[in-house]
């Protein structure tokens, strides 16, 4: 029920003395604070009239009660229509992934199988024929999955959402990711986030994909669910994935496969322009820490952490390997043999310059990104160029304006003539400018150029044997004076750029990545302390 209480006459049901009433948006009736329904009259509210101007009123003079016949659905019919709209948006997302991103066509069947499991748990709510009986809340009161201050995922073991909770729009993205995970495709949550924020994949203003007749019959509460007005956060996306996995584990004992980490690791190394020595280091550390790159089966019984996310495990091992072999400080560490990976030295200044050029190569001059358009404020208009102003107006027209003309409107002919006389769409020149995109070939060329630029600046560190180290004294070995970073302000400039790139390709926020790396480092340290303790015990025996 809504949280807005209004004072009126005494309830009187079962001798109830309550005078406070609230409107249940699910069925349109008023209920007192003790849950008693007030009569059989539907409430006529100004907000509902403004939402749907086609609502009709019918007054009963005999009883003095006012009843309103709504054009939009209520209760079970509204929920059923919401699921149909939800599935239509999911179809748009799947079509984009299969046809625009060239993912396998079988992905559609996998995602709809996962969706069918959710539909099966909603059968009681869809088939409910209780009539005027009030229903439970349309949406769960639980959070959409915010990450807490410690960087950890929500306490899913105790308050994770159930499969039969009302699906949220962000769950469509979680379903798409679980579909790619089931097929072991090298797709990350960061890819989905990028497609959504770039405006390519249906999510922001997803309600525009719903036909007008369906939208007119959908209650306003469901409208807001299908119309997010803020930029998608990575923390919320990961939490939605964890919520679904917990629900599937708890209700169906489902197990999802491990990441296809060889392909993802190759992709990370190529995008970060790292030496090949990082690959076997990550594989060895994964065996040492028992990282299987899969979601634990006991997520429903414990509090999930960042390190339980397979993608966080993989990228944290990459960062730790880089910090071990190619640290970001200026301390000279000498390997003992020429076969050690630390023989090579990365020039991080050159790496940073190559990364900056790589980012510029993927940008269209004077073209604003959708997330930048979403963040525009009044003061930003004065600093926009003519091209940027055109882009903003075109984006606003595509995203927020509604030019649909309803045939039943009394002024439909006037609106049709008005839109024809004053078209608001961009002309052909503006269309060609806005259509400029970076193709895959350009991205591959930029990656190759970046690899060439970074690897051409690699240096070789002198080898200092054990005998030479004893003679010279105070020789630092690879891994010594290892730096731990607890927050973003602790990162040096070059390390910050590296962390930003690693977070972007893996689909983690900076806060999540720093936390995941630190947890992995602590796990390595504990494992090392345990091994040294066991070694001392064996020597004492």
Coordinates of C-alpha atoms in Angstrom, one line a residue:
X1 CA 0.0 0.0 0.0
X2 CA 1.0 3.6 -0.4
X3 CA 2.6 5.4 2.5
X4 CA 0.3 8.5 2.3
X5 CA -2.4 8.4 5.0
X6 CA -5.5 10.6 5.0
X7 CA -7.8 11.2 8.0
X8 CA -11.5 10.6 7.6
X9 CA -14.5 9.1 9.4
X10 CA -14.2 6.2 11.9
X11 CA -13.7 2.8 10.1
X12 CA -16.2 0.9 12.2
X13 CA -15.3 -2.6 10.8
X14 CA -15.0 -5.0 13.7
X15 CA -15.3 -2.1 16.0
X16 CA -12.2 -0.5 14.5
X17 CA -11.7 3.1 15.6
X18 CA -9.1 4.0 13.1
X19 CA -9.5 7.3 11.2
X20 CA -6.4 7.0 8.9
X21 CA -6.8 5.6 5.4
X22 CA -4.5 4.9 2.5
X23 CA -5.1 4.1 -1.2
X24 CA -4.0 0.7 -2.5
X25 CA -2.8 1.3 -6.0
X26 CA -3.3 -2.3 -6.8
X27 CA -7.1 -2.3 -6.7
X28 CA -8.1 1.3 -6.2
X29 CA -9.8 0.9 -2.8
X30 CA -9.0 2.6 0.5
X31 CA -7.8 0.7 3.6
X32 CA -7.5 1.8 7.2
X33 CA -4.3 1.4 9.1
X34 CA -5.6 -2.0 10.4
X35 CA -6.2 -3.3 6.9
X36 CA -10.0 -2.9 6.7
X37 CA -11.4 -1.9 3.3
X38 CA -13.6 1.2 3.2
X39 CA -16.8 0.3 1.5
X40 CA -17.2 -0.8 -2.1
X41 CA -16.4 2.5 -3.8
X42 CA -13.4 3.1 -5.9
X43 CA -11.6 6.3 -5.1
X44 CA -11.4 9.1 -7.7
X45 CA -8.0 10.7 -7.4
X46 CA -6.5 13.6 -9.2
X47 CA -3.3 11.8 -9.9
X48 CA -5.1 9.0 -11.7
X49 CA -7.1 11.4 -13.8
X50 CA -4.0 13.2 -14.8
X51 CA -2.3 9.9 -15.6
X52 CA -5.1 8.7 -17.9
X53 CA -7.4 11.4 -19.4
X54 CA -9.6 8.7 -20.9
X55 CA -11.0 7.5 -17.6
X56 CA -14.7 7.6 -17.3
X57 CA -16.9 8.4 -14.3
X58 CA -20.1 6.9 -13.3
X59 CA -22.1 8.3 -10.3
X60 CA -24.7 6.4 -8.3
X61 CA -27.2 9.0 -7.0
X62 CA -29.1 6.5 -4.9
X63 CA -26.3 5.4 -2.6
X64 CA -24.3 8.6 -2.8
X65 CA -21.2 6.6 -3.6
X66 CA -18.9 7.4 -6.6
X67 CA -17.6 4.7 -8.8
X68 CA -15.1 5.1 -11.5
X69 CA -14.7 2.9 -14.5
X70 CA -11.0 2.9 -15.5
X71 CA -9.7 2.3 -19.0
X72 CA -6.5 0.8 -17.5
X73 CA -6.4 -2.6 -15.9
X74 CA -6.3 -3.4 -12.2
X75 CA -5.3 -6.3 -10.0
X76 CA -4.6 -9.6 -11.7
X77 CA -5.3 -8.2 -15.2
X78 CA -2.8 -5.4 -14.6
X79 CA -0.1 -7.8 -13.4
X80 CA -0.7 -10.1 -16.4
X81 CA -0.3 -7.1 -18.8
X82 CA 2.8 -6.0 -17.0
X83 CA 4.4 -9.4 -17.6
X84 CA 3.5 -9.2 -21.3
X85 CA 5.2 -5.8 -21.5
X86 CA 8.2 -7.1 -19.5
X87 CA 8.6 -10.0 -21.9
X88 CA 8.3 -7.7 -24.9
X89 CA 11.3 -5.6 -23.6
X90 CA 13.2 -8.8 -23.0
X91 CA 12.6 -9.8 -26.6
X92 CA 14.1 -6.5 -27.8
X93 CA 17.2 -7.1 -25.6
X94 CA 17.6 -10.6 -26.9
X95 CA 17.2 -9.5 -30.5
X96 CA 19.9 -6.9 -30.0
X97 CA 22.4 -9.4 -28.6
X98 CA 21.8 -12.0 -31.3
X99 CA 21.5 -9.8 -34.4
X100 CA 23.6 -6.7 -33.5
X101 CA 26.3 -8.4 -31.3
X102 CA 26.3 -11.7 -33.3
X103 CA 25.8 -13.9 -30.3
X104 CA 24.5 -17.5 -30.9
X105 CA 20.8 -17.8 -31.8
X106 CA 20.4 -20.5 -29.1
X107 CA 20.9 -17.7 -26.6
X108 CA 17.2 -16.8 -27.1
X109 CA 16.0 -20.3 -26.0
X110 CA 18.3 -20.3 -23.0
X111 CA 17.1 -16.9 -21.7
X112 CA 13.4 -17.8 -22.3
X113 CA 14.0 -21.1 -20.4
X114 CA 15.2 -19.1 -17.5
X115 CA 12.3 -16.7 -17.8
X116 CA 9.9 -19.7 -18.0
X117 CA 11.1 -20.7 -14.5
X118 CA 10.2 -17.3 -13.2
X119 CA 6.8 -17.4 -14.9
X120 CA 6.0 -20.8 -13.4
X121 CA 6.4 -19.4 -9.9
X122 CA 4.1 -16.5 -10.7
X123 CA 1.3 -18.8 -11.8
X124 CA -0.7 -18.3 -8.6
X125 CA -0.7 -14.5 -9.0
X126 CA -1.6 -14.8 -12.7
X127 CA -4.5 -17.2 -12.1
X128 CA -5.8 -15.4 -9.0
X129 CA -9.5 -15.0 -9.3
X130 CA -10.1 -13.5 -5.9
X131 CA -12.0 -10.6 -7.5
X132 CA -12.1 -7.6 -5.2
X133 CA -9.8 -9.1 -2.5
X134 CA -6.7 -7.0 -2.0
X135 CA -3.5 -8.3 -3.2
X136 CA 0.0 -8.0 -1.8
X137 CA 2.3 -5.2 -2.9
X138 CA 3.2 -5.2 -6.5
X139 CA 6.8 -4.7 -5.8
X140 CA 9.1 -6.0 -3.1
X141 CA 10.1 -3.6 -0.5
X142 CA 13.7 -4.9 -0.6
X143 CA 16.3 -2.8 -2.2
X144 CA 17.2 -3.2 -5.8
X145 CA 20.6 -4.5 -4.7
X146 CA 22.8 -1.7 -3.6
X147 CA 26.3 -2.5 -2.6
X148 CA 27.0 -1.6 1.0
X149 CA 29.8 0.8 2.2
X150 CA 32.2 -2.1 2.6
X151 CA 32.0 -2.9 -1.1
X152 CA 30.2 -6.2 -0.4
X153 CA 27.0 -7.5 -2.0
X154 CA 23.7 -7.4 0.0
X155 CA 23.0 -10.0 2.7
X156 CA 21.4 -12.3 0.2
X157 CA 21.3 -15.2 2.5
X158 CA 18.6 -13.6 4.6
X159 CA 16.8 -11.0 2.5
X160 CA 17.5 -12.1 -1.1
X161 CA 14.5 -11.8 -3.3
X162 CA 12.3 -14.8 -4.1
X163 CA 11.7 -16.1 -7.6
X164 CA 8.0 -15.3 -7.2
X165 CA 8.6 -11.6 -6.4
X166 CA 7.5 -9.2 -9.1
X167 CA 10.2 -9.0 -11.8
X168 CA 12.0 -5.7 -12.0
X169 CA 13.3 -4.2 -15.2
X170 CA 16.9 -4.7 -14.2
X171 CA 16.2 -8.4 -14.0
X172 CA 16.0 -8.6 -17.8
X173 CA 19.7 -7.7 -17.9
X174 CA 20.4 -10.3 -15.2
X175 CA 18.6 -12.9 -17.3
X176 CA 20.6 -11.9 -20.4
X177 CA 23.8 -12.3 -18.5
X178 CA 22.8 -15.6 -17.0
X179 CA 22.0 -16.8 -20.5
X180 CA 25.5 -15.9 -21.8
X181 CA 27.0 -17.5 -18.7
X182 CA 25.0 -20.7 -19.3
X183 CA 26.5 -20.9 -22.8
X184 CA 29.9 -19.9 -21.5
X185 CA 30.1 -16.9 -23.8
X186 CA 32.9 -14.4 -23.1
X187 CA 30.4 -11.7 -22.2
X188 CA 30.7 -9.7 -18.9
X189 CA 28.3 -7.5 -17.0
X190 CA 30.4 -4.6 -18.2
X191 CA 29.4 -5.4 -21.8
X192 CA 25.7 -5.2 -20.9
X193 CA 26.3 -2.0 -18.9
X194 CA 28.1 -0.4 -21.9
X195 CA 25.3 -1.5 -24.3
X196 CA 22.7 0.0 -22.0
X197 CA 24.5 3.3 -21.3
X198 CA 25.3 3.8 -25.0
X199 CA 21.6 3.5 -25.7
X200 CA 22.0 0.5 -28.0
X201 CA 20.2 -2.1 -25.8
X202 CA 16.7 -1.5 -24.5
X203 CA 16.7 -0.4 -20.9
X204 CA 16.6 3.4 -20.4
X205 CA 13.1 4.6 -21.4
X206 CA 12.2 0.9 -22.1
X207 CA 8.6 1.8 -21.9
X208 CA 8.8 3.4 -25.4
X209 CA 9.1 -0.1 -26.8
X210 CA 5.6 -0.9 -25.5
X211 CA 2.7 -0.3 -28.0
X212 CA 0.4 2.6 -27.1
X213 CA -2.7 0.4 -26.5
X214 CA -0.8 -1.6 -23.9
X215 CA 0.6 1.4 -22.2
X216 CA -2.8 3.0 -21.9
X217 CA -4.1 0.0 -20.0
X218 CA -1.1 -0.3 -17.7
X219 CA -1.4 1.4 -14.3
X220 CA 1.0 4.2 -13.4
X221 CA 2.9 2.2 -10.8
X222 CA 3.9 -0.3 -13.5
X223 CA 4.8 2.6 -15.8
X224 CA 7.5 3.8 -13.4
X225 CA 8.9 0.3 -13.1
X226 CA 9.5 0.1 -16.9
X227 CA 10.8 3.7 -17.1
X228 CA 14.1 4.1 -15.2
X229 CA 15.1 7.8 -15.0
X230 CA 18.7 7.3 -13.9
X231 CA 21.9 5.8 -15.3
X232 CA 22.3 2.1 -14.6
X233 CA 24.9 1.4 -11.8
X234 CA 27.2 -1.6 -12.0
X235 CA 26.6 -2.4 -8.4
X236 CA 22.8 -2.7 -9.0
X237 CA 23.4 -5.0 -12.0
X238 CA 25.7 -7.4 -10.1
X239 CA 23.3 -7.4 -7.2
X240 CA 20.4 -8.3 -9.5
X241 CA 22.5 -11.2 -10.9
X242 CA 23.3 -12.4 -7.4
X243 CA 19.6 -12.2 -6.4
X244 CA 18.5 -14.3 -9.4
X245 CA 21.2 -16.9 -8.8
X246 CA 20.3 -17.2 -5.1
X247 CA 16.6 -17.6 -6.1
X248 CA 17.3 -20.2 -8.7
X249 CA 19.6 -22.1 -6.2
X250 CA 17.1 -22.0 -3.4
X251 CA 14.0 -22.8 -5.4
X252 CA 15.3 -25.1 -8.2
X253 CA 18.8 -26.2 -6.9
X254 CA 20.2 -24.8 -10.1
X255 CA 23.9 -24.7 -10.8
X256 CA 25.4 -22.3 -13.3
X257 CA 28.7 -23.2 -15.1
X258 CA 32.0 -21.5 -14.5
X259 CA 33.2 -18.6 -16.6
X260 CA 35.0 -19.4 -19.8
X261 CA 38.0 -17.8 -18.2
X262 CA 40.6 -18.8 -20.8
X263 CA 38.8 -16.6 -23.4
X264 CA 38.1 -13.8 -20.9
X265 CA 41.7 -13.8 -19.7
X266 CA 42.9 -13.5 -23.2
X267 CA 40.5 -10.7 -23.8
X268 CA 41.6 -8.9 -20.7
X269 CA 45.3 -9.2 -21.5
X270 CA 44.8 -8.0 -25.0
X271 CA 42.7 -5.0 -23.9
X272 CA 45.2 -4.1 -21.2
X273 CA 48.3 -4.7 -23.4
X274 CA 49.9 -7.0 -20.9
X275 CA 52.9 -9.4 -21.5
X276 CA 52.0 -13.1 -22.0
X277 CA 53.7 -14.0 -18.7
X278 CA 50.5 -12.8 -16.9
X279 CA 48.5 -15.7 -18.3
X280 CA 50.2 -18.6 -16.5
X281 CA 50.6 -16.5 -13.3
X282 CA 46.8 -16.0 -13.2
X283 CA 46.2 -19.7 -13.8
X284 CA 48.7 -20.7 -11.0
X285 CA 47.2 -18.3 -8.5
X286 CA 43.7 -19.5 -9.3
X287 CA 44.8 -23.1 -8.4
X288 CA 46.5 -21.8 -5.2
X289 CA 43.4 -20.0 -4.0
X290 CA 40.9 -22.5 -5.2
X291 CA 39.2 -20.0 -7.5
X292 CA 36.9 -22.0 -9.7
X293 CA 35.4 -18.8 -11.4
X294 CA 31.9 -19.9 -10.6
X295 CA 29.1 -18.7 -8.3
X296 CA 29.3 -20.7 -5.0
X297 CA 26.4 -23.1 -4.4
X298 CA 26.0 -21.9 -0.8
X299 CA 25.1 -18.3 -1.7
X300 CA 21.6 -18.8 -0.3
X301 CA 23.1 -19.8 3.1
X302 CA 25.7 -17.1 3.6
X303 CA 26.4 -13.4 3.0
X304 CA 27.8 -13.0 -0.5
X305 CA 30.9 -10.9 -1.0
X306 CA 32.5 -9.3 -4.0
X307 CA 35.0 -12.1 -4.2
X308 CA 32.2 -14.6 -4.7
X309 CA 31.6 -13.0 -8.2
X310 CA 33.5 -15.0 -10.8
X311 CA 34.4 -12.0 -12.9
X312 CA 35.8 -10.3 -9.8
X313 CA 38.0 -13.3 -9.0
X314 CA 39.5 -13.3 -12.5
X315 CA 40.2 -9.6 -12.8
X316 CA 41.6 -9.4 -9.3
X317 CA 44.1 -12.2 -10.1
X318 CA 45.2 -10.2 -13.2
X319 CA 45.7 -7.1 -11.2
X320 CA 47.7 -9.0 -8.4
X321 CA 49.9 -10.6 -11.1
X322 CA 50.7 -7.3 -12.6
X323 CA 51.5 -5.8 -9.2
X324 CA 53.8 -8.7 -8.5
X325 CA 55.7 -8.7 -11.7
X326 CA 55.4 -5.1 -12.9
X327 CA 54.7 -2.8 -9.9
X328 CA 53.7 0.8 -10.3
X329 CA 56.4 2.2 -8.0
X330 CA 60.0 3.1 -8.9
X331 CA 61.7 0.5 -6.7
X332 CA 64.2 -1.6 -8.5
X333 CA 63.6 -5.3 -8.0
X334 CA 66.1 -7.8 -9.5
X335 CA 65.2 -11.3 -10.6
X336 CA 67.5 -14.2 -9.7
X337 CA 67.2 -15.9 -13.1
X338 CA 66.6 -14.8 -16.7
X339 CA 63.5 -17.0 -16.9
X340 CA 61.5 -15.1 -14.3
X341 CA 58.5 -13.0 -15.6
X342 CA 59.8 -10.0 -13.7
X343 CA 62.8 -9.7 -16.1
X344 CA 60.6 -7.6 -18.3
X345 CA 59.8 -4.1 -17.0
X346 CA 56.7 -2.1 -18.2
X347 CA 57.2 1.6 -18.8
X348 CA 53.9 2.7 -17.1
X349 CA 54.3 6.2 -18.4
X350 CA 54.4 4.9 -22.0
X351 CA 51.5 2.5 -21.1
X352 CA 49.4 5.5 -19.9
X353 CA 50.2 7.5 -23.1
X354 CA 49.2 4.5 -25.3
X355 CA 46.0 4.1 -23.3
X356 CA 45.1 7.8 -23.7
X357 CA 45.6 7.5 -27.5
X358 CA 43.6 4.3 -27.5
X359 CA 40.7 6.0 -25.8
X360 CA 40.8 8.9 -28.2
X361 CA 40.8 6.6 -31.2
X362 CA 37.5 5.2 -30.0
X363 CA 35.8 8.6 -29.6
X364 CA 33.9 10.5 -32.3
X365 CA 35.0 14.1 -32.3
X366 CA 32.4 16.5 -30.7
X367 CA 30.0 13.6 -30.2
X368 CA 28.3 13.3 -26.8
X369 CA 27.7 9.9 -25.2
X370 CA 24.2 8.9 -24.0
X371 CA 25.4 8.9 -20.4
X372 CA 26.7 12.4 -20.9
X373 CA 23.4 13.5 -22.4
X374 CA 21.6 12.0 -19.4
X375 CA 23.7 14.0 -17.0
X376 CA 23.3 17.4 -18.8
X377 CA 22.2 20.3 -16.5
X378 CA 21.0 23.8 -17.3
X379 CA 24.4 25.4 -16.9
X380 CA 26.0 22.9 -19.3
X381 CA 23.9 24.3 -22.2
X382 CA 26.0 27.5 -22.3
X383 CA 29.2 25.5 -23.0
X384 CA 27.8 23.3 -25.8
X385 CA 28.7 23.7 -29.4
X386 CA 26.1 23.8 -32.1
X387 CA 26.7 20.2 -32.9
X388 CA 26.3 19.1 -29.3
X389 CA 23.2 21.2 -28.9
X390 CA 21.7 19.4 -32.0
X391 CA 22.7 16.1 -30.5
X392 CA 21.0 16.9 -27.2
X393 CA 17.8 18.0 -28.8
X394 CA 17.7 15.0 -31.1
X395 CA 18.3 12.7 -28.1
X396 CA 15.7 14.4 -26.0
X397 CA 13.2 14.2 -28.9
X398 CA 13.9 10.4 -29.3
X399 CA 13.9 9.6 -25.6
X400 CA 11.3 11.8 -24.0
X401 CA 8.8 13.2 -26.5
X402 CA 5.7 11.2 -27.5
X403 CA 4.4 11.9 -31.0
X404 CA 1.9 9.1 -31.1
X405 CA -1.6 10.2 -32.1
X406 CA -4.5 8.2 -30.7
X407 CA -7.4 7.8 -33.1
X408 CA -10.0 8.1 -30.3
X409 CA -8.7 11.6 -29.3
X410 CA -11.0 14.4 -30.3
X411 CA -8.0 16.5 -31.3
X412 CA -6.2 13.7 -33.2
X413 CA -6.6 15.4 -36.6
X414 CA -5.2 18.7 -35.2
X415 CA -2.2 16.9 -33.7
X416 CA -1.5 15.0 -36.9
X417 CA -1.6 18.2 -38.9
X418 CA 0.7 20.0 -36.4
X419 CA 3.3 17.3 -36.5
X420 CA 3.3 17.3 -40.3
X421 CA 3.6 21.1 -40.4
X422 CA 6.4 21.3 -37.8
X423 CA 8.6 18.1 -38.0
X424 CA 11.0 17.8 -35.1
X425 CA 13.2 15.0 -36.5
X426 CA 16.8 15.7 -37.6
X427 CA 17.6 16.4 -41.2
X428 CA 19.6 14.0 -43.5
X429 CA 23.0 15.8 -42.6
X430 CA 22.3 15.5 -38.9
X431 CA 21.3 11.9 -39.2
X432 CA 24.6 11.0 -41.0
X433 CA 26.5 12.8 -38.3
X434 CA 24.7 11.1 -35.4
X435 CA 25.1 7.7 -37.1
X436 CA 28.9 7.8 -36.9
X437 CA 30.0 4.8 -34.9
X438 CA 33.2 3.0 -34.2
X439 CA 33.2 -0.3 -36.0
X440 CA 34.9 -3.5 -34.8
X441 CA 37.7 -3.2 -37.3
X442 CA 38.7 0.2 -36.0
X443 CA 38.7 -1.2 -32.4
X444 CA 41.0 -4.0 -33.4
X445 CA 43.4 -1.7 -35.2
X446 CA 43.5 0.6 -32.1
X447 CA 44.1 -2.4 -29.8
X448 CA 46.9 -3.7 -32.1
X449 CA 48.5 -0.2 -32.2
X450 CA 48.3 0.0 -28.4
X451 CA 50.0 -3.4 -28.0
X452 CA 52.7 -2.4 -30.4
X453 CA 53.3 0.8 -28.6
X454 CA 53.4 -0.7 -25.1
X455 CA 55.5 -3.8 -25.9
X456 CA 58.1 -1.8 -27.9
X457 CA 58.9 0.1 -24.7
X458 CA 59.4 -3.0 -22.5
X459 CA 62.8 -3.0 -20.8
X460 CA 64.9 -5.8 -19.4
X461 CA 65.9 -5.8 -15.7
X462 CA 69.4 -7.0 -14.9
X463 CA 69.6 -10.5 -13.3
X464 CA 71.3 -10.7 -9.9
X465 CA 72.1 -14.2 -8.8
X466 CA 71.9 -15.4 -5.2
X467 CA 75.7 -15.2 -4.9
X468 CA 75.8 -11.7 -6.2
X469 CA 73.0 -10.7 -4.0
X470 CA 74.9 -11.9 -0.9
X471 CA 77.9 -9.9 -1.9
X472 CA 76.1 -6.7 -2.8
X473 CA 73.5 -6.9 0.0
X474 CA 70.1 -5.1 0.2
X475 CA 68.9 -6.5 -3.1
X476 CA 65.1 -6.3 -3.6
X477 CA 63.5 -9.3 -5.2
X478 CA 60.2 -9.3 -7.2
X479 CA 57.3 -9.3 -4.9
X480 CA 59.1 -7.4 -2.1
X481 CA 57.7 -4.2 -0.7
X482 CA 54.3 -5.1 -2.2
X483 CA 51.8 -2.2 -2.1
X484 CA 48.3 -2.6 -0.8
X485 CA 45.6 -0.1 -1.9
X486 CA 42.5 0.1 0.3
X487 CA 40.8 3.1 -1.4
X488 CA 41.0 5.0 -4.7
X489 CA 42.9 7.9 -3.2
X490 CA 45.8 5.5 -2.4
X491 CA 46.4 4.7 -6.0
X492 CA 49.3 6.4 -7.9
X493 CA 48.4 8.1 -11.2
X494 CA 49.5 5.2 -13.4
X495 CA 47.9 2.6 -11.1
X496 CA 44.6 4.6 -11.2
X497 CA 44.5 4.5 -15.0
X498 CA 45.2 0.8 -15.0
X499 CA 42.5 0.1 -12.4
X500 CA 40.1 2.2 -14.4
X501 CA 40.7 0.1 -17.6
X502 CA 40.6 -3.1 -15.6
X503 CA 37.3 -2.1 -14.0
X504 CA 35.8 -1.1 -17.3
X505 CA 36.5 -4.3 -19.2
X506 CA 35.5 -6.5 -16.3
X507 CA 32.2 -4.7 -15.5
X508 CA 33.1 -3.6 -11.9
X509 CA 33.1 -0.2 -10.4
X510 CA 36.4 1.2 -9.1
X511 CA 35.3 0.6 -5.5
X512 CA 34.3 -3.0 -6.2
X513 CA 37.6 -3.7 -8.0
X514 CA 39.8 -2.2 -5.3
X515 CA 37.9 -4.3 -2.7
X516 CA 38.1 -7.5 -4.8
X517 CA 41.9 -7.1 -5.3
X518 CA 42.5 -6.4 -1.6
X519 CA 40.4 -9.5 -0.6
X520 CA 42.4 -11.6 -3.0
X521 CA 45.7 -10.2 -1.7
X522 CA 44.6 -11.0 1.9
X523 CA 43.8 -14.5 0.9
X524 CA 47.2 -15.0 -0.7
X525 CA 48.9 -13.6 2.4
X526 CA 46.9 -16.0 4.7
X527 CA 47.8 -18.9 2.4
X528 CA 51.5 -18.0 2.5
X529 CA 51.4 -17.6 6.3
X530 CA 49.9 -21.1 6.6
X531 CA 52.5 -22.7 4.3
X532 CA 55.3 -21.1 6.3
X533 CA 53.8 -22.2 9.5
X534 CA 53.5 -25.8 8.2
X535 CA 57.1 -25.7 7.0
X536 CA 58.4 -24.6 10.5
X537 CA 56.4 -27.4 12.1
X538 CA 57.9 -30.0 9.8
X539 CA 61.4 -28.6 10.5
X540 CA 60.8 -28.8 14.3
X541 CA 59.9 -32.5 13.9

